[in-house]
Amino acid sequence: MTMEERKPKILLAEDDTNLGMVLKNYLELNDYDVELCRDGILALAAFRREKFDICLLDIMMPNMDGFKLAEEIRDVDPDIPLFFLSAKTMKEDIIQGYKLGADDYISKPFDSELLLLKIKAILKRNQELNNKEEEVHEFVIGSYTFNSRLRTLAHNGETHTLSPKENELLHMLCEHKNDLLPRELALKKIWGSDTYFNGRSMDVYIAKLRKYLKDDPNIEIVNIHGNGFRLVVKD
């Protein structure tokens, strides 16, 4: 059963009873199936027990905070969309959230309608990425072989499976090999918008790709400050 044939399922981890119930009811009125958990340990147990399409995590929760919960969720599924809903607005907290792979960091109090629009946008993006059929899906990058359909990066007999975002970003870099991949283009296509925080998230994924490709000195992902990135492959 595809997401179009069922209600998208949301894991909502929120220890504020009133806010949790209000948000759960609001999302259910808008055709989402919501599992509300009051602390991080219960939320992690639910995540391991059931299949979810997106996670909404408060940060300040008893027993296990949202940051630790996000780490545990990412160990199970590195690609599930994840939003932090938090009263913590310090820049350091926001940056930490994005370093943990958050798709968005929403400060409390927030507009429920805006949250709903963001949820719809991220689920639509993921559905499009999952359904996308690539005409060109095999690339030779120096001594590496990249298959974007299988999400595999092979080198010296070893194969690494990329996450969907890593895969899409490397695919776009390959399409623009030795040329500029505009930062705004990649952000809008993969992250849905070119906000500052999405930009920080993309920088984390660029760092991951550099690490994966580090064994070939003829490959470099160059940051063109303020403009984007170049996948440079020397002959």
Short mmCIF file of C-alpha atoms in Angstrom, two decimals:
data_model
loop_
_atom_site.label_atom_id
_atom_site.label_comp_id
_atom_site.label_asym_id
_atom_site.label_seq_id
_atom_site.Cartn_x
_atom_site.Cartn_y
_atom_site.Cartn_z
CA MET A 1 0.00 0.00 0.00
CA THR A 2 1.49 3.36 -1.05
CA MET A 3 1.25 6.62 0.85
CA GLU A 4 -1.46 7.74 -1.59
CA GLU A 5 -3.58 4.73 -0.52
CA ARG A 6 -3.24 5.21 3.25
CA LYS A 7 -2.94 7.99 5.76
CA PRO A 8 0.67 9.09 6.33
CA LYS A 9 1.75 8.03 9.82
CA ILE A 10 3.37 10.55 12.18
CA LEU A 11 5.37 9.87 15.33
CA LEU A 12 4.73 12.82 17.68
CA ALA A 13 7.00 12.92 20.76
CA GLU A 14 5.73 15.68 23.06
CA ASP A 15 5.60 15.71 26.86
CA ASP A 16 3.26 18.73 27.10
CA THR A 17 -0.10 16.98 27.47
CA ASN A 18 -2.23 19.87 26.21
CA LEU A 19 -0.04 20.74 23.23
CA GLY A 20 0.39 17.08 22.34
CA MET A 21 -3.36 16.38 22.28
CA VAL A 22 -4.19 19.61 20.42
CA LEU A 23 -1.56 18.88 17.76
CA LYS A 24 -2.55 15.21 17.49
CA ASN A 25 -6.21 16.13 17.00
CA TYR A 26 -5.36 18.83 14.47
CA LEU A 27 -3.20 16.51 12.38
CA GLU A 28 -5.76 13.70 12.54
CA LEU A 29 -8.44 16.13 11.30
CA ASN A 30 -6.15 16.69 8.31
CA ASP A 31 -5.97 12.97 7.47
CA TYR A 32 -2.81 11.94 9.28
CA ASP A 33 -2.44 8.92 11.55
CA VAL A 34 -0.67 10.17 14.68
CA GLU A 35 1.05 8.21 17.46
CA LEU A 36 1.56 10.51 20.47
CA CYS A 37 4.28 9.57 22.98
CA ARG A 38 4.97 11.50 26.17
CA ASP A 39 8.71 10.79 26.50
CA GLY A 40 11.67 9.75 24.40
CA ILE A 41 11.86 6.13 25.54
CA LEU A 42 8.20 5.48 24.67
CA ALA A 43 8.68 7.24 21.33
CA LEU A 44 11.72 5.11 20.47
CA ALA A 45 9.84 1.93 21.36
CA ALA A 46 6.98 3.02 19.09
CA PHE A 47 9.39 3.85 16.25
CA ARG A 48 10.99 0.42 16.47
CA ARG A 49 7.57 -1.24 16.60
CA GLU A 50 5.81 0.54 13.73
CA LYS A 51 6.47 2.15 10.36
CA PHE A 52 6.27 5.95 10.28
CA ASP A 53 6.50 8.49 7.47
CA ILE A 54 7.72 11.45 9.55
CA CYS A 55 8.79 12.20 13.15
CA LEU A 56 7.96 15.37 15.11
CA LEU A 57 10.17 15.55 18.19
CA ASP A 58 10.11 17.85 21.19
CA ILE A 59 13.60 18.33 22.62
CA MET A 60 13.04 18.79 26.35
CA MET A 61 11.41 15.50 27.38
CA PRO A 62 11.83 13.22 30.41
CA ASN A 63 13.83 9.97 30.32
CA MET A 64 15.31 10.66 26.87
CA ASP A 65 15.55 14.10 25.26
CA GLY A 66 14.75 14.82 21.63
CA PHE A 67 18.38 15.02 20.51
CA LYS A 68 19.18 11.58 21.88
CA LEU A 69 15.92 10.23 20.46
CA ALA A 70 16.86 11.62 17.03
CA GLU A 71 20.24 9.86 17.21
CA GLU A 72 18.52 6.56 18.01
CA ILE A 73 15.97 7.06 15.21
CA ARG A 74 18.74 7.87 12.73
CA ASP A 75 20.51 4.61 13.69
CA VAL A 76 17.37 2.71 12.69
CA ASP A 77 16.38 4.79 9.65
CA PRO A 78 18.83 7.49 8.49
CA ASP A 79 16.40 8.95 5.97
CA ILE A 80 13.02 9.37 7.63
CA PRO A 81 11.91 13.04 7.65
CA LEU A 82 12.41 14.54 11.10
CA PHE A 83 11.26 17.87 12.56
CA PHE A 84 12.26 19.27 15.93
CA LEU A 85 9.50 21.21 17.75
CA SER A 86 11.19 23.11 20.53
CA ALA A 87 11.11 26.08 22.87
CA LYS A 88 14.92 26.05 22.73
CA THR A 89 15.85 28.86 20.33
CA MET A 90 19.58 29.20 20.97
CA LYS A 91 21.58 29.08 17.75
CA GLU A 92 23.69 26.23 19.17
CA ASP A 93 20.58 24.10 19.75
CA ILE A 94 19.28 24.77 16.25
CA ILE A 95 22.64 23.89 14.69
CA GLN A 96 22.82 20.70 16.75
CA GLY A 97 19.36 19.76 15.48
CA TYR A 98 20.42 20.11 11.87
CA LYS A 99 23.68 18.26 12.48
CA LEU A 100 21.55 15.35 13.70
CA GLY A 101 19.87 15.32 10.30
CA ALA A 102 16.69 17.30 11.00
CA ASP A 103 14.71 18.42 7.97
CA ASP A 104 13.36 21.39 9.93
CA TYR A 105 13.64 23.02 13.36
CA ILE A 106 10.42 24.73 14.39
CA SER A 107 10.45 27.03 17.41
CA LYS A 108 7.56 27.11 19.87
CA PRO A 109 5.05 28.66 19.81
CA PHE A 110 4.38 27.86 16.16
CA ASP A 111 1.53 28.15 13.68
CA SER A 112 -0.12 24.72 13.27
CA GLU A 113 -1.19 25.54 9.72
CA LEU A 114 2.39 26.37 8.76
CA LEU A 115 3.57 23.11 10.33
CA LEU A 116 0.94 21.24 8.32
CA LEU A 117 2.17 22.84 5.08
CA LYS A 118 5.76 21.90 5.90
CA ILE A 119 4.76 18.30 6.62
CA LYS A 120 2.88 18.09 3.32
CA ALA A 121 5.85 19.55 1.42
CA ILE A 122 8.44 17.19 2.90
CA LEU A 123 6.26 14.10 2.36
CA LYS A 124 5.54 15.15 -1.22
CA ARG A 125 9.25 15.66 -1.86
CA ASN A 126 10.13 12.25 -0.47
CA GLN A 127 7.41 10.59 -2.51
CA GLU A 128 8.73 12.23 -5.67
CA LEU A 129 12.27 11.15 -4.86
CA ASN A 130 11.15 7.58 -4.22
CA ASN A 131 9.14 7.45 -7.44
CA LYS A 132 11.76 9.09 -9.62
CA GLU A 133 13.10 7.03 -12.50
CA GLU A 134 16.55 8.12 -13.59
CA GLU A 135 17.34 7.95 -17.32
CA VAL A 136 21.06 8.05 -16.56
CA HIS A 137 21.84 6.22 -13.37
CA GLU A 138 25.38 4.86 -13.75
CA PHE A 139 28.40 7.14 -13.40
CA VAL A 140 32.16 6.63 -13.28
CA ILE A 141 33.73 9.06 -10.81
CA GLY A 142 37.49 8.57 -11.01
CA SER A 143 38.09 5.09 -9.55
CA TYR A 144 34.53 4.92 -8.13
CA THR A 145 31.38 3.56 -9.75
CA PHE A 146 28.10 5.20 -8.75
CA ASN A 147 24.66 3.72 -9.44
CA SER A 148 21.96 6.20 -8.45
CA ARG A 149 19.14 3.72 -9.07
CA LEU A 150 20.61 1.24 -6.60
CA ARG A 151 22.06 4.02 -4.42
CA THR A 152 25.46 2.32 -4.43
CA LEU A 153 28.97 3.73 -4.51
CA ALA A 154 31.60 1.07 -5.31
CA HIS A 155 35.38 1.29 -4.95
CA ASN A 156 38.09 -1.39 -4.92
CA GLY A 157 35.58 -4.20 -4.55
CA GLU A 158 33.70 -2.56 -1.67
CA THR A 159 30.18 -1.17 -2.05
CA HIS A 160 28.58 1.48 0.14
CA THR A 161 24.82 2.15 0.12
CA LEU A 162 23.96 5.84 0.16
CA SER A 163 21.00 7.43 1.88
CA PRO A 164 18.36 8.98 -0.43
CA LYS A 165 19.62 12.52 0.19
CA GLU A 166 23.27 11.54 -0.27
CA ASN A 167 22.27 9.73 -3.44
CA GLU A 168 20.30 12.64 -4.88
CA LEU A 169 23.03 15.14 -4.05
CA LEU A 170 25.78 13.01 -5.59
CA HIS A 171 23.59 12.43 -8.65
CA MET A 172 23.16 16.19 -9.13
CA LEU A 173 26.91 16.71 -8.70
CA CYS A 174 27.57 14.04 -11.34
CA GLU A 175 25.12 15.71 -13.72
CA HIS A 176 27.16 18.91 -13.27
CA LYS A 177 30.58 17.20 -13.14
CA ASN A 178 33.43 19.71 -13.45
CA ASP A 179 30.81 22.45 -13.61
CA LEU A 180 28.96 24.45 -10.98
CA LEU A 181 26.01 22.88 -9.16
CA PRO A 182 24.11 25.97 -7.94
CA ARG A 183 23.48 25.85 -4.21
CA GLU A 184 19.92 27.16 -4.60
CA LEU A 185 19.06 24.52 -7.23
CA ALA A 186 20.20 21.62 -5.02
CA LEU A 187 18.47 22.99 -1.94
CA LYS A 188 15.14 23.53 -3.66
CA LYS A 189 15.21 20.16 -5.43
CA ILE A 190 16.33 18.00 -2.49
CA TRP A 191 15.40 19.97 0.65
CA GLY A 192 12.38 21.82 -0.73
CA SER A 193 13.62 25.36 0.03
CA ASP A 194 16.88 27.31 0.20
CA THR A 195 16.69 28.47 3.82
CA TYR A 196 19.81 29.06 5.90
CA PHE A 197 19.22 25.99 8.02
CA ASN A 198 18.58 23.74 5.01
CA GLY A 199 21.86 25.09 3.68
CA ARG A 200 23.62 23.99 6.87
CA SER A 201 22.03 20.56 6.48
CA MET A 202 23.30 20.31 2.89
CA ASP A 203 26.82 21.23 4.05
CA VAL A 204 26.72 18.20 6.37
CA TYR A 205 25.81 15.95 3.42
CA ILE A 206 28.57 17.46 1.27
CA ALA A 207 31.04 16.60 4.04
CA LYS A 208 29.75 13.01 4.03
CA LEU A 209 30.22 12.70 0.27
CA ARG A 210 33.77 14.07 0.54
CA LYS A 211 34.52 11.37 3.12
CA TYR A 212 33.10 8.63 0.87
CA LEU A 213 35.24 9.79 -2.08
CA LYS A 214 38.45 10.54 -0.17
CA ASP A 215 40.36 7.45 -1.36
CA ASP A 216 40.81 8.89 -4.85
CA PRO A 217 43.07 11.99 -4.81
CA ASN A 218 41.84 12.96 -8.28
CA ILE A 219 38.34 13.67 -6.94
CA GLU A 220 37.41 16.85 -5.12
CA ILE A 221 34.13 18.53 -4.19
CA VAL A 222 34.96 22.21 -4.28
CA ASN A 223 32.93 24.83 -2.45
CA ILE A 224 32.37 27.87 -4.67
CA HIS A 225 31.62 30.35 -1.87
CA GLY A 226 28.09 31.69 -2.02
CA ASN A 227 27.32 29.98 -5.32
CA GLY A 228 27.44 26.21 -4.95
CA PHE A 229 29.71 23.21 -5.46
CA ARG A 230 31.81 21.59 -8.19
CA LEU A 231 32.56 17.88 -8.44
CA VAL A 232 36.05 18.05 -9.94
CA VAL A 233 37.39 14.82 -11.42
CA LYS A 234 40.90 15.02 -12.87
CA ASP A 235 41.78 12.79 -15.79
#
